[in-house]
Amino acid sequence: MESTVIIEKGIFIVAIFAITMIMAMYSTWAERKVAAWLQDRIGPNRAGPLGLLQPLADGLKLFSKEEFIPDTRNKFLFLAGPAISMSVALMTSAVIPWGDKLHIAGRDVILQATDIDVALLYIFGVLSVGVYGIMIGGWASNNKFSLMSAMRAGSQMISYEVAMGLAVIALVMMSGTLSLREIAAQQSGMNWNVFYQPVGFIIFLVCSFAETNRTPFDLAECEAELIGGYHTEYSSMKMGFYLFAEYASMFISSTILAVLYFGAYNYPGIEWAVENWGVNIANSIGMVVLFVKICFFIFFYMWVRWTIPRFRYDQLMNLGWKMLIPIAIANIVITGIVILLADKFL
Amino acid sequence: MSLDTISLSGKKMEVSNKKMSFWESLYLVAIVKGLLITIRHLFTRKVTIKYPEQRRELSPVYRGQHMLKRDDQGRENCTACGLCAVACPAEAITMKAAERKPGEEHLYREEKYAEIYEINMLRCIFCGLCEEACPKDAIYLTETKVMVASASKREDFIYGKDKLVMPLEMALRNSKNKVS
Ligand code: SF4
Ligand code: SF4
């Protein structure tokens, strides 16, 4: 590989890492602000203007807390839990197309860390590893509440992954590719998949709430029953890692939602912009548009969190197995029939 | 009439445990309704009062930090009778009496006065019983209109006469108002 490509990718990866971190940091701030606004309050406003330094203050607080490791046989696993959660949350961002391409110094720079053609499979693979972070952490804590929470998180994630996968299959049948880059490119203009796959989108949305362990599916950290859930025994920055990973994966899953169903970096009039303003400007706007979409979904996550109470465990399982999966299968069948008919008659 | 049908408040509702339909058990409609309710709150006026900068208006009978009053001529009312300390359910008040010397008549109204008068604000429950007990109209909780501020040391909560006695200017202002 040429060294320019390596440098280019290196810069890009660092940039994505930084952006994910900053987004995760400010999601914690935004979460409190949104919570406050929805409850007629103001929210953090003391640390810096508008409370913008609050995430830094939180980080500082977590760093200065006592590092406590319970007396467990598995110190290594105990330490590995948060690390797995965090790395998995970050790994998914490698295949996300953040924009189309830029034209810099006579070369086309693709705005994606790596364009593998089974990106969608990769995402699902990585997502399902995510549960290990919680399972291992909860199990190694040597605490029954942590273990119970880990079991809950595990069964919840596995159940919802099924529905999520089925929802995506309908999408893949339509687009005929597993590459996120192509899926994004197919949705140019206003050709967003959400208009073709509304049911699939809703199922995917519900499942991503479950996958990221967000309310109403945050049974894993249900304070009333399980103290803190799987991170009960964690303190200091290890705890911070778990919390941070939750926000990072919220950012990533918002991105996936935006890319798969809301047209990624596409906006109406992108072709016109490419012709008249050039590739660079048009695609920079595209990146901004993608970020606006992502921010909307992050807001949506928070909006839902401060609206609905947590589901009961049996409701959660009922919803997953008895509602979402049948609907997802019906969605696949209908999509298949429509594709066949369209092939025949159009 | 059987007991089940009586509703004294007129608001009695039957609990319905009917089975949810498939559509209902998806919760989607209910969730969307909930989302619409919460989003409306995003735009309502916020109720927060940014405390140290903004203060809530206190009611006229708000019981805050105590004030040991002076009379029209700026003399302290308190005669160190100790009735407030006796009345206090929290044992928050301590004092030491002293006799007024000749020449101090402009300072203290009675022949006996409190040399030391301390209220432990951590013990005080702001019940106002000291105010009720005082025969000399000397102690009031409704005058200062301030809440006792926080501090980081326990000793800082023991308020002596320096903090409790009504400022002289206030007494003078009061007497002026009375004359005019
Ligand atoms: S307000 Fe009540 S508790 Fe406080 S000093 Fe007076 S009598 Fe004691
Ligand atoms: S404040 Fe009133 S009750 Fe208390 S010692 Fe003084 S005069 Fe007596």
XYZ file of C-alpha atoms and ligand atoms in Angstrom:
542
model
C 0.000 0.000 0.000
C 1.260 3.446 -0.774
C 2.325 5.498 2.172
C -0.086 8.295 1.234
C -2.992 5.923 1.627
C -1.715 4.831 5.013
C -1.299 8.421 6.138
C -4.686 9.350 4.773
C -6.415 6.473 6.521
C -4.448 7.146 9.685
C -5.602 10.744 9.815
C -9.107 9.659 9.066
C -9.186 7.026 11.790
C -7.843 9.431 14.379
C -10.411 11.987 13.308
C -13.258 9.494 13.627
C -11.978 8.393 17.009
C -11.825 11.981 18.201
C -15.271 12.761 16.858
C -16.794 9.688 18.450
C -15.209 10.581 21.775
C -16.346 14.172 21.609
C -19.833 13.137 20.598
C -19.981 10.635 23.456
C -18.726 13.275 25.887
C -21.227 15.828 24.793
C -24.008 13.271 24.672
C -23.698 13.055 28.430
C -24.095 16.797 28.577
C -26.928 16.773 26.063
C -28.656 13.985 27.933
C -28.868 16.105 31.041
C -29.918 19.163 29.121
C -32.633 17.290 27.273
C -33.785 15.625 30.462
C -33.984 18.998 32.121
C -35.809 20.664 29.260
C -38.355 17.904 28.999
C -38.992 18.282 32.711
C -39.263 22.079 32.580
C -35.864 22.585 34.139
C -32.701 24.245 32.859
C -30.073 21.581 33.365
C -26.367 21.940 34.092
C -25.356 25.563 33.743
C -22.590 26.119 36.257
C -19.515 24.489 34.712
C -18.601 26.913 31.971
C -21.059 28.725 29.711
C -24.262 26.671 29.410
C -22.563 23.996 31.484
C -20.427 23.032 28.501
C -17.492 22.026 30.683
C -19.646 19.581 32.608
C -18.328 16.475 30.770
C -14.767 17.488 31.648
C -15.751 17.952 35.251
C -17.355 14.513 35.205
C -14.238 12.968 33.750
C -12.100 14.655 36.365
C -14.408 13.402 39.074
C -14.294 9.842 37.802
C -10.511 9.940 37.506
C -10.102 11.119 41.068
C -12.326 8.420 42.534
C -10.851 5.478 44.331
C -9.948 2.603 42.047
C -11.630 -0.324 43.694
C -11.370 -3.928 42.574
C -13.522 -6.429 44.433
C -12.010 -9.619 45.744
C -12.675 -11.751 42.740
C -10.853 -14.669 41.176
C -10.928 -13.033 37.807
C -9.135 -9.732 37.994
C -8.240 -9.999 34.348
C -11.825 -10.501 33.231
C -12.920 -7.773 35.583
C -10.573 -5.390 33.833
C -11.422 -6.752 30.399
C -15.161 -6.020 30.706
C -15.105 -2.250 30.269
C -12.302 -2.512 27.729
C -14.352 -4.843 25.536
C -17.420 -2.626 25.819
C -15.430 0.401 24.808
C -13.493 -1.133 21.931
C -16.600 -2.732 20.481
C -18.444 0.548 20.650
C -15.612 2.169 18.711
C -14.925 -0.613 16.237
C -18.189 -0.246 14.358
C -17.304 3.241 13.211
C -14.628 1.804 10.902
C -17.083 0.898 8.154
C -19.398 3.872 8.333
C -19.347 6.066 5.223
C -19.133 9.556 6.697
C -19.402 11.207 3.341
C -18.982 10.450 -0.322
C -15.495 11.576 -1.306
C -13.317 14.650 -1.293
C -10.957 15.723 -4.036
C -7.705 16.721 -2.371
C -4.406 17.278 -4.168
C -5.524 15.467 -7.290
C -6.671 12.366 -5.469
C -10.072 11.114 -4.510
C -10.223 10.695 -0.761
C -12.963 8.301 0.264
C -14.566 9.381 3.506
C -14.638 5.983 5.089
C -12.011 4.241 7.158
C -12.384 0.997 5.281
C -14.795 -0.018 2.571
C -15.371 -3.724 3.047
C -18.179 -5.211 1.016
C -19.731 -7.099 3.925
C -19.841 -4.018 6.140
C -23.328 -4.804 7.350
C -22.310 -8.280 8.461
C -19.264 -6.797 10.138
C -21.458 -4.410 12.092
C -23.693 -7.216 13.260
C -20.713 -9.309 14.214
C -19.175 -6.526 16.253
C -22.486 -5.612 17.860
C -22.992 -9.112 19.117
C -19.541 -9.081 20.673
C -20.719 -6.016 22.577
C -22.740 -8.170 24.919
C -19.541 -9.864 26.094
C -18.334 -6.637 27.623
C -21.378 -6.606 29.847
C -21.490 -10.348 30.453
C -17.834 -10.627 31.390
C -17.898 -7.520 33.533
C -21.043 -8.618 35.319
C -19.799 -12.130 35.872
C -16.310 -11.189 37.038
C -17.715 -8.717 39.545
C -18.606 -11.614 41.821
C -21.837 -9.901 42.763
C -25.226 -11.458 42.281
C -26.847 -8.229 41.151
C -24.182 -7.720 38.529
C -24.583 -11.292 37.376
C -28.350 -10.992 37.158
C -28.032 -7.788 35.214
C -25.518 -9.377 32.877
C -27.889 -12.273 32.240
C -30.682 -9.868 31.473
C -28.523 -7.814 29.160
C -27.340 -10.952 27.426
C -30.758 -12.444 26.820
C -32.179 -9.090 25.794
C -29.439 -8.400 23.294
C -29.593 -11.855 21.789
C -33.373 -11.684 21.385
C -33.365 -8.283 19.806
C -30.481 -9.069 17.525
C -32.723 -11.602 15.799
C -35.418 -9.060 15.019
C -32.813 -6.518 14.072
C -31.148 -8.903 11.655
C -34.482 -9.817 10.107
C -35.336 -6.161 9.651
C -32.050 -5.586 7.897
C -32.494 -8.623 5.646
C -35.485 -6.936 4.033
C -33.316 -3.907 3.456
C -30.533 -5.994 1.979
C -32.988 -7.747 -0.324
C -33.991 -4.374 -1.631
C -30.559 -2.885 -2.036
C -28.868 -6.102 -3.132
C -25.631 -5.331 -1.336
C -24.053 -5.576 2.094
C -21.674 -2.683 1.543
C -22.674 0.388 3.502
C -21.016 2.560 0.904
C -23.307 1.265 -1.815
C -26.362 1.332 0.395
C -25.599 4.962 1.103
C -24.996 5.732 -2.563
C -28.302 4.123 -3.571
C -30.222 6.564 -1.408
C -29.098 9.643 -3.306
C -31.384 12.627 -3.215
C -34.548 11.810 -1.288
C -34.463 8.114 -2.138
C -34.158 7.255 1.525
C -34.765 3.704 2.563
C -37.143 4.749 5.303
C -39.754 5.514 2.638
C -39.435 2.016 1.200
C -38.973 0.142 4.456
C -40.995 2.000 7.108
C -41.814 -1.164 9.037
C -38.247 -2.363 8.853
C -37.107 1.019 10.085
C -39.372 0.952 13.109
C -38.265 -2.560 14.028
C -34.643 -1.592 13.577
C -35.178 1.515 15.690
C -36.790 -0.410 18.536
C -34.052 -3.013 18.394
C -31.301 -0.450 18.472
C -32.777 0.868 21.696
C -32.480 -2.639 23.071
C -28.982 -3.134 21.678
C -27.666 0.045 23.231
C -29.367 -0.773 26.522
C -31.277 2.457 26.545
C -34.599 3.129 28.201
C -37.194 1.636 27.830
C -34.980 -1.434 27.510
C -32.380 -0.597 30.137
C -33.279 -3.543 32.304
C -29.608 -4.299 32.666
C -29.083 -1.251 34.838
C -32.423 -1.103 36.475
C -31.530 0.782 39.642
C -34.603 -0.142 41.604
C -33.999 -3.870 41.326
C -30.332 -4.314 40.564
C -28.529 -1.430 42.260
C -26.383 -0.262 39.370
C -26.609 -3.334 37.195
C -23.519 -4.878 35.696
C -21.323 -1.963 36.741
C -22.277 -2.071 40.404
C -18.787 -3.121 41.428
C -16.950 -0.774 39.119
C -15.534 2.503 40.237
C -13.439 5.315 38.930
C -12.589 5.295 35.244
C -13.595 1.676 34.673
C -17.102 2.750 35.533
C -16.540 5.765 33.317
C -15.622 3.446 30.474
C -18.894 1.588 30.761
C -20.905 4.776 30.827
C -18.843 6.220 28.024
C -19.230 3.075 25.962
C -22.980 3.391 26.317
C -22.889 6.867 24.871
C -20.392 5.932 22.202
C -22.582 3.058 21.078
C -25.568 5.365 21.120
C -23.688 7.630 18.726
C -22.681 4.731 16.520
C -26.146 3.240 16.390
C -27.594 6.649 15.540
C -25.086 6.728 12.726
C -26.113 3.293 11.527
C -29.755 4.315 11.610
C -28.979 7.434 9.626
C -26.867 5.543 7.107
C -29.171 2.602 6.597
C -32.529 4.317 6.587
C -32.157 8.061 6.462
C -30.033 8.443 3.383
C -26.615 8.740 5.040
C -24.877 11.855 3.715
C -27.464 12.396 0.976
C -29.616 15.452 0.916
C -32.050 16.666 -1.700
C -30.164 18.439 -4.434
C -26.801 16.788 -3.843
C -26.291 16.165 -7.595
C -27.005 19.767 -8.355
C -24.536 20.823 -5.684
C -21.865 18.504 -7.082
C -22.303 19.991 -10.539
C -22.413 23.611 -9.513
C -20.249 23.855 -6.406
C -17.825 21.040 -6.984
C -17.277 17.737 -5.247
C -15.575 19.107 -2.166
C -18.228 21.572 -1.096
C -21.138 19.288 -1.941
C -19.700 16.405 0.032
C -18.684 18.579 2.960
C -22.285 19.655 3.185
C -23.124 15.964 2.982
C -21.002 15.267 6.052
C -22.707 18.071 7.943
C -26.074 16.688 6.889
C -25.105 13.259 8.166
C -24.148 14.803 11.490
C -27.433 16.638 11.708
C -29.239 13.344 11.166
C -27.082 11.646 13.774
C -27.761 14.409 16.261
C -31.455 14.069 15.603
C -31.328 10.377 16.416
C -29.286 10.990 19.529
C -31.892 13.500 20.577
C -34.560 10.948 19.793
C -32.866 8.423 22.055
C -32.925 10.931 24.883
C -36.423 12.077 24.110
C -37.653 8.510 24.399
C -35.646 7.938 27.550
C -37.368 10.788 29.324
C -40.788 9.799 28.079
C -41.368 6.113 28.645
C -40.790 4.099 31.765
C -38.808 0.893 31.660
C -40.517 -2.232 30.384
C -41.056 -5.178 32.612
C -38.874 -8.130 31.772
C -41.680 -10.314 30.444
C -43.045 -7.420 28.393
C -39.600 -6.993 26.920
C -39.345 -10.622 25.908
C -42.931 -10.669 24.609
C -42.300 -7.614 22.520
C -39.124 -9.061 21.105
C -40.182 -12.610 20.326
C -43.919 -12.386 19.830
C -44.262 -9.018 18.153
C -41.121 -7.788 16.478
C -39.870 -11.051 15.028
C -43.199 -12.048 13.384
C -43.585 -8.535 12.001
C -40.032 -8.600 10.719
C -40.615 -11.932 8.990
C -43.849 -10.649 7.455
C -41.903 -7.619 6.318
C -39.356 -9.843 4.586
C -42.062 -11.835 2.836
C -43.885 -8.734 1.649
C -40.654 -7.117 0.510
C -39.807 -10.283 -1.428
C -43.196 -10.373 -3.137
C -43.003 -6.707 -4.045
C -39.498 -7.104 -5.460
C -40.602 -10.094 -7.553
C -43.653 -8.268 -8.865
C -41.603 -5.193 -9.604
C -39.110 -7.308 -11.530
C -41.835 -8.896 -13.578
C -44.021 -5.975 -14.446
C -41.724 -2.961 -14.499
C -76.279 -1.035 47.274
C -73.199 -3.142 47.468
C -69.913 -1.739 48.602
C -68.315 -2.164 45.185
C -70.513 0.415 43.543
C -70.237 3.146 46.155
C -68.007 5.997 45.168
C -67.866 8.745 47.761
C -65.570 10.940 45.724
C -67.376 10.268 42.468
C -64.017 9.478 40.914
C -64.042 5.755 41.364
C -62.811 3.865 38.343
C -62.979 0.196 37.570
C -59.577 -1.350 36.999
C -59.679 -2.914 33.600
C -57.472 -5.888 33.025
C -58.654 -6.634 29.568
C -56.212 -8.275 27.261
C -54.400 -5.900 24.952
C -54.913 -6.309 21.249
C -51.907 -7.009 19.053
C -51.758 -3.399 17.953
C -51.922 -2.130 21.534
C -49.313 -4.545 22.752
C -46.864 -3.070 20.266
C -47.087 0.073 22.444
C -46.323 2.220 19.417
C -49.380 4.445 19.573
C -49.047 4.951 23.293
C -45.378 5.762 22.913
C -45.998 8.293 20.172
C -48.653 9.943 22.339
C -46.177 10.104 25.202
C -43.506 11.563 22.963
C -45.864 14.312 21.860
C -46.591 15.190 25.467
C -42.936 15.413 26.426
C -41.911 17.387 23.368
C -44.439 20.031 24.313
C -42.563 20.506 27.542
C -39.435 21.335 25.604
C -40.971 24.676 24.770
C -42.693 25.546 27.998
C -41.337 28.100 30.392
C -38.730 26.627 32.700
C -39.560 26.722 36.369
C -36.002 26.695 37.670
C -34.935 29.559 39.893
C -31.180 30.072 39.565
C -30.748 30.303 43.276
C -27.871 32.504 44.328
C -28.569 35.022 41.576
C -32.341 34.820 41.603
C -34.314 34.347 44.726
C -37.763 33.098 45.267
C -40.041 35.688 46.780
C -40.519 34.798 50.420
C -43.891 34.895 52.042
C -44.432 37.545 54.750
C -44.401 34.872 57.426
C -41.369 33.029 56.082
C -39.216 31.913 58.998
C -35.572 32.422 58.161
C -32.532 33.559 60.066
C -33.324 35.095 63.441
C -32.943 38.747 64.235
C -32.495 40.251 67.673
C -34.397 43.492 67.451
C -33.578 46.985 68.585
C -36.216 49.456 69.633
C -36.890 52.913 68.147
C -33.871 54.394 69.816
C -31.571 51.644 68.655
C -31.401 49.841 71.995
C -31.411 46.052 72.152
C -34.728 44.674 73.321
C -33.468 41.410 74.725
C -33.246 41.165 78.464
C -31.650 37.744 78.608
C -34.570 36.202 80.403
C -33.894 32.875 78.768
C -37.497 32.126 77.919
C -36.603 31.562 74.288
C -33.967 29.042 75.259
C -36.493 27.255 77.423
C -39.080 27.257 74.681
C -36.686 26.048 72.045
C -37.412 22.389 71.291
C -34.055 21.946 69.630
C -31.920 23.412 72.390
C -30.383 25.746 69.885
C -30.110 28.898 71.988
C -27.533 29.690 74.629
C -26.877 33.016 76.299
C -25.037 34.701 79.072
C -26.647 37.595 80.899
C -24.877 40.713 82.108
C -25.948 43.744 84.061
C -26.261 47.070 82.321
C -23.680 49.567 83.613
C -24.555 53.227 84.102
C -23.950 54.996 80.811
C -25.028 52.058 78.716
C -28.700 53.039 78.661
C -28.466 53.952 74.990
C -27.320 50.407 74.205
C -29.711 48.183 76.120
C -33.319 48.831 76.929
C -33.543 46.774 80.127
C -31.232 46.615 83.118
C -30.134 43.165 82.193
C -28.958 42.252 78.744
C -27.463 39.318 76.861
C -23.711 39.606 76.788
C -23.453 36.491 74.667
C -26.358 35.224 72.640
C -25.764 32.313 70.354
C -28.016 30.249 68.140
C -26.752 27.057 66.646
C -28.255 27.108 63.191
C -27.563 23.431 62.674
C -29.768 22.576 65.621
C -32.440 25.145 64.956
C -35.506 23.817 63.165
C -36.935 27.277 62.459
C -40.107 26.522 64.335
C -40.462 30.048 65.605
C -41.243 29.051 69.191
C -38.514 31.388 70.474
C -40.309 34.235 68.775
C -43.561 33.240 70.410
C -41.981 32.881 73.822
C -40.192 36.197 73.942
C -41.894 38.689 76.272
C -39.827 41.597 75.011
C -40.489 41.344 71.277
C -36.786 40.808 70.939
C -36.406 37.875 68.577
C -38.021 37.496 65.176
C -37.537 35.012 62.378
C -39.535 36.907 59.812
C -37.480 40.090 59.710
C -34.213 39.186 58.021
C -35.751 37.397 55.033
C -32.543 35.464 54.556
C -31.975 31.747 54.628
C -29.082 30.551 56.694
C -26.193 30.133 54.305
C -24.225 26.938 54.015
C -20.746 26.643 55.448
C -18.093 23.991 55.581
C -17.372 23.969 59.312
C -19.756 23.174 62.114
C -18.475 26.091 64.172
C -19.500 28.482 61.432
C -23.120 27.698 62.090
C -23.068 29.065 65.619
C -24.312 32.570 65.076
C -23.399 35.085 67.736
C -24.692 38.550 68.399
C -22.596 39.965 65.581
C -24.797 38.180 63.085
C -28.068 38.189 64.978
C -28.574 41.692 66.270
C -30.463 44.012 64.002
C -28.138 46.475 62.277
C -28.236 49.939 63.802
C -29.124 51.649 60.527
C -32.177 49.477 60.214
C -33.331 50.493 63.675
C -32.736 54.167 62.872
C -34.608 53.829 59.613
C -37.502 52.256 61.468
C -37.633 55.029 64.022
C -37.504 57.682 61.316
C -40.398 56.043 59.525
C -42.344 56.066 62.735
C -41.775 59.793 63.384
C -42.736 60.966 59.927
S -36.780 28.722 65.789
Fe -37.325 27.044 67.133
S -35.537 25.719 67.039
Fe -34.883 27.661 66.223
S -34.027 28.726 67.952
Fe -36.166 29.330 67.841
S -37.225 27.911 69.168
Fe -35.209 27.046 68.782
S -34.801 36.921 73.082
Fe -36.630 37.335 74.295
S -37.014 35.426 75.333
Fe -34.962 35.249 74.539
S -33.700 35.972 76.270
Fe -34.110 37.728 74.989
S -35.876 38.668 75.904
Fe -35.813 36.579 76.682
